[in-house]
Amino acid sequence: MLVSTLNGQANALDVTVGHSFNTGNAGSNDKFAFVPLSLARSLLDADGRADQLTILLDDVNQTEAMRTHLLEKFSQAHFNVEMQTWQELSDFYIQVHGMFDMIFGFIFSIVLTVVIMSVANSMGMTVIERTRRIGTLRAMGLKRSSVVKLFTLESMLLTVLGCVIGLFIMLAVLWGVNLAGISYVPPNSAREVQLEVDWDASRVLFTFVLMSVVGTLAAYMPARRAAKKAIIDALGHV
């Protein structure tokens, strides 16, 4: 194995190749190698030196807690070290993550707008088509405020019920996709990665509340207008 030392001089050592692997990138397959630390130090003429230590965790959610813990330990041992996560070290990951966040956010906003318009139109038309029933209720002595409250409450219950059913359908699809074990090979990867679908609790809650509010307001406005009509006009509505 021929390399350049830290001083720029050529250095070569005989090595035994134990295993070959695919890096996922043709440009690095003939340049990337895992070697023992002692061999790397000998090749680079850097005895007793190391500039980077990589720590692998079983649970990625413990990254920040582990970083804080290790920094405290290194500080107590009077070691001046800098610790960064792999996300912070990878500009490519940050750029791709930002691009996908923008794309998915844009798609989410479009879908949300279409759903809001559909819910608002459905609830509004439901009330308008029942204007004659509102006139009948008013003729039976029901107050305007009671009519508005009745239709608003009905719309709210229907919207909440629809959101709950949609939530269960989403969880069923999520469970089915994860159970199917779908896998793919992402760019710059040497092996397949299983497709895992997770759910964003904050967005689900936001959508749930927003749909409930939209469905309620969509029924409130036309119900209020219909209740203000004269009883004779409401009964003759076509």
Coordinates of C-alpha atoms in Angstrom, one line a residue:
M1 CA 0.0 0.0 0.0
L2 CA 1.5 3.3 -1.2
V3 CA 0.5 6.6 0.5
S4 CA 1.9 10.0 1.3
T5 CA 3.0 10.8 4.9
L6 CA 2.0 13.9 6.7
N7 CA 5.2 15.5 5.5
G8 CA 4.5 14.7 1.9
Q9 CA 7.0 11.8 1.5
A10 CA 6.0 8.5 -0.1
N11 CA 5.7 5.5 2.1
A12 CA 4.7 1.9 1.3
L13 CA 4.0 -1.2 3.4
D14 CA 3.0 -4.7 2.6
V15 CA -0.5 -5.5 3.6
T16 CA -2.9 -8.4 3.4
V17 CA -6.4 -7.7 2.0
G18 CA -8.9 -9.3 4.2
H19 CA -12.1 -8.4 2.5
S20 CA -13.4 -6.2 -0.3
F21 CA -16.7 -4.1 -0.2
N22 CA -18.7 -1.7 -2.3
T23 CA -18.8 1.9 -1.1
G24 CA -21.8 2.7 -3.3
N25 CA -19.7 5.1 -5.4
A26 CA -17.5 3.9 -8.3
G27 CA -15.2 6.9 -7.8
S28 CA -14.2 5.8 -4.3
N29 CA -14.2 2.0 -4.6
D30 CA -10.4 2.0 -5.5
K31 CA -9.5 4.6 -2.9
F32 CA -11.3 3.8 0.3
A33 CA -10.0 1.2 2.8
F34 CA -10.5 0.3 6.4
V35 CA -7.1 -0.4 8.1
P36 CA -6.0 -0.9 11.8
L37 CA -5.0 2.3 13.6
S38 CA -1.4 1.0 14.0
L39 CA -1.1 0.5 10.3
A40 CA -2.5 3.9 9.5
R41 CA 0.0 5.5 11.9
S42 CA 2.9 3.6 10.3
L43 CA 1.8 4.6 6.8
L44 CA 1.4 8.3 7.6
D45 CA 4.4 8.4 9.9
A46 CA 2.2 9.6 12.8
D47 CA 3.1 7.4 15.7
G48 CA 0.9 8.1 18.8
R49 CA -1.3 10.6 16.9
A50 CA -5.0 10.7 16.0
D51 CA -7.1 13.6 14.8
Q52 CA -10.5 12.1 14.8
L53 CA -12.5 9.5 16.9
T54 CA -15.8 8.2 15.6
I55 CA -18.3 6.9 18.1
L56 CA -21.3 4.8 16.9
L57 CA -24.5 4.7 19.0
D58 CA -27.2 2.0 18.9
D59 CA -29.9 4.7 19.4
V60 CA -29.6 7.9 17.4
N61 CA -32.0 9.7 19.7
Q62 CA -29.3 9.6 22.4
T63 CA -26.8 11.6 20.4
E64 CA -27.2 14.9 22.2
A65 CA -27.2 13.3 25.6
M66 CA -24.1 11.3 24.8
R67 CA -22.3 14.4 23.4
T68 CA -23.0 16.4 26.5
H69 CA -21.9 13.5 28.7
L70 CA -18.6 13.0 26.8
L71 CA -17.8 16.7 26.7
E72 CA -18.1 16.8 30.5
K73 CA -15.8 13.8 30.8
F74 CA -13.2 15.2 28.4
S75 CA -13.4 18.6 30.2
Q76 CA -12.8 16.9 33.5
A77 CA -9.8 15.1 32.0
H78 CA -8.5 18.5 30.6
F79 CA -8.8 17.4 27.0
N80 CA -9.7 20.2 24.5
V81 CA -11.8 18.4 21.9
E82 CA -14.5 19.4 19.4
M83 CA -17.4 17.1 19.1
Q84 CA -19.8 17.1 16.1
T85 CA -22.6 14.8 14.9
W86 CA -22.4 13.2 11.5
Q87 CA -25.3 15.5 10.3
E88 CA -23.1 18.6 11.1
L89 CA -20.1 17.1 9.3
S90 CA -22.1 16.2 6.2
D91 CA -22.9 19.2 4.0
F92 CA -24.4 16.9 1.4
Y93 CA -26.9 15.5 4.0
I94 CA -27.8 19.1 5.2
Q95 CA -28.4 20.2 1.6
V96 CA -30.5 17.2 0.6
H97 CA -32.5 17.3 3.9
G98 CA -33.3 21.0 3.3
M99 CA -34.3 20.3 -0.3
F100 CA -36.7 17.5 0.7
D101 CA -38.1 19.6 3.5
M102 CA -38.9 22.3 1.0
I103 CA -40.4 19.9 -1.5
F104 CA -42.5 18.0 1.0
G105 CA -43.6 21.3 2.7
F106 CA -44.7 22.6 -0.7
I107 CA -46.6 19.4 -1.5
F108 CA -48.2 19.4 2.0
S109 CA -49.4 23.0 1.5
I110 CA -51.0 22.2 -1.9
V111 CA -52.7 19.1 -0.6
L112 CA -53.8 21.0 2.6
T113 CA -55.3 23.8 0.5
V114 CA -57.2 21.4 -1.7
V115 CA -58.6 19.5 1.3
I116 CA -59.6 22.8 3.1
M117 CA -61.5 24.0 0.0
S118 CA -63.2 20.6 -0.4
V119 CA -64.2 20.4 3.2
A120 CA -65.4 24.0 3.3
N121 CA -67.4 23.5 0.0
S122 CA -69.0 20.2 1.2
M123 CA -70.0 21.6 4.6
G124 CA -71.3 24.8 3.2
M125 CA -73.4 23.1 0.5
T126 CA -74.8 20.7 3.0
V127 CA -76.2 23.6 5.0
I128 CA -77.4 25.6 2.0
E129 CA -79.3 22.5 0.6
R130 CA -81.1 22.2 3.9
T131 CA -82.3 25.8 4.0
R132 CA -86.0 24.6 3.7
R133 CA -85.4 22.4 6.8
I134 CA -84.0 25.5 8.6
G135 CA -87.2 27.3 7.7
T136 CA -89.2 24.4 9.1
L137 CA -87.3 24.5 12.3
R138 CA -87.8 28.3 12.6
A139 CA -91.5 27.9 11.9
M140 CA -91.7 25.3 14.8
G141 CA -90.3 28.0 17.1
L142 CA -86.6 27.3 17.1
K143 CA -84.5 30.5 17.6
R144 CA -82.0 31.7 15.1
S145 CA -79.1 31.1 17.5
S146 CA -80.3 27.6 18.2
V147 CA -80.5 26.8 14.5
V148 CA -76.9 28.1 14.0
K149 CA -75.7 26.2 17.0
L150 CA -77.4 23.0 15.8
F151 CA -75.8 23.0 12.4
T152 CA -72.5 24.1 13.6
L153 CA -72.3 21.4 16.2
E154 CA -73.4 18.8 13.6
S155 CA -70.7 20.0 11.2
M156 CA -68.0 19.9 14.0
L157 CA -69.0 16.4 15.0
L158 CA -68.8 15.2 11.3
T159 CA -65.5 16.8 10.8
V160 CA -64.0 15.4 14.0
L161 CA -65.4 11.9 13.1
G162 CA -63.8 12.2 9.6
C163 CA -60.5 13.2 11.1
V164 CA -60.5 10.2 13.5
I165 CA -61.4 7.8 10.7
G166 CA -58.7 9.3 8.5
L167 CA -56.2 8.9 11.4
F168 CA -57.0 5.2 11.7
I169 CA -56.7 4.8 7.9
M170 CA -53.3 6.5 8.0
L171 CA -52.1 4.3 10.9
A172 CA -53.3 1.2 9.0
V173 CA -51.4 2.2 5.8
L174 CA -48.3 3.1 7.9
W175 CA -48.4 -0.3 9.6
G176 CA -49.0 -2.1 6.3
V177 CA -46.0 -0.4 4.5
N178 CA -43.7 -1.1 7.4
L179 CA -44.9 -4.7 7.6
A180 CA -44.3 -5.2 3.9
G181 CA -40.6 -4.8 4.3
I182 CA -40.1 -2.7 1.2
S183 CA -36.4 -2.0 0.6
Y184 CA -34.4 0.1 -1.9
V185 CA -30.8 1.2 -2.6
P186 CA -30.4 4.9 -2.0
P187 CA -27.7 6.9 -3.9
N188 CA -24.1 6.5 -2.6
S189 CA -25.1 3.4 -0.6
A190 CA -23.7 -0.1 -1.0
R191 CA -26.6 -2.0 0.5
E192 CA -30.4 -2.0 0.6
V193 CA -32.2 0.2 3.1
Q194 CA -35.7 -0.7 4.4
L195 CA -38.4 1.8 3.7
E196 CA -39.9 2.8 7.1
V197 CA -42.8 5.2 7.3
D198 CA -43.2 7.3 10.5
W199 CA -45.8 9.9 11.5
D200 CA -45.2 13.5 12.5
A201 CA -47.4 14.0 15.6
S202 CA -47.2 17.8 15.4
R203 CA -48.4 17.9 11.8
V204 CA -51.1 15.4 12.5
L205 CA -52.3 17.4 15.4
F206 CA -52.1 20.7 13.4
T207 CA -54.1 19.1 10.5
F208 CA -56.7 17.6 13.0
V209 CA -57.3 21.0 14.7
L210 CA -57.3 22.9 11.4
M211 CA -59.8 20.6 9.7
S212 CA -62.1 20.8 12.7
V213 CA -62.0 24.6 12.7
V214 CA -62.5 24.8 9.0
G215 CA -65.4 22.3 9.0
T216 CA -67.1 24.2 11.9
L217 CA -66.7 27.7 10.3
A218 CA -67.8 26.4 6.9
A219 CA -71.1 25.4 8.4
Y220 CA -71.5 28.3 10.7
M221 CA -71.5 31.0 8.0
P222 CA -74.2 29.6 5.7
A223 CA -76.3 28.5 8.7
R224 CA -76.1 32.0 10.1
R225 CA -77.2 33.5 6.7
A226 CA -80.0 30.9 6.3
A227 CA -81.3 31.5 9.9
K228 CA -81.5 35.2 9.2
K229 CA -83.9 34.7 6.3
A230 CA -87.6 35.2 6.8
I231 CA -89.3 32.0 7.5
I232 CA -91.5 32.2 4.4
D233 CA -88.4 32.8 2.2
A234 CA -86.5 29.9 3.8
L235 CA -89.5 27.5 3.3
G236 CA -89.7 28.5 -0.4
H237 CA -85.9 28.2 -1.0
V238 CA -85.0 26.1 -4.1

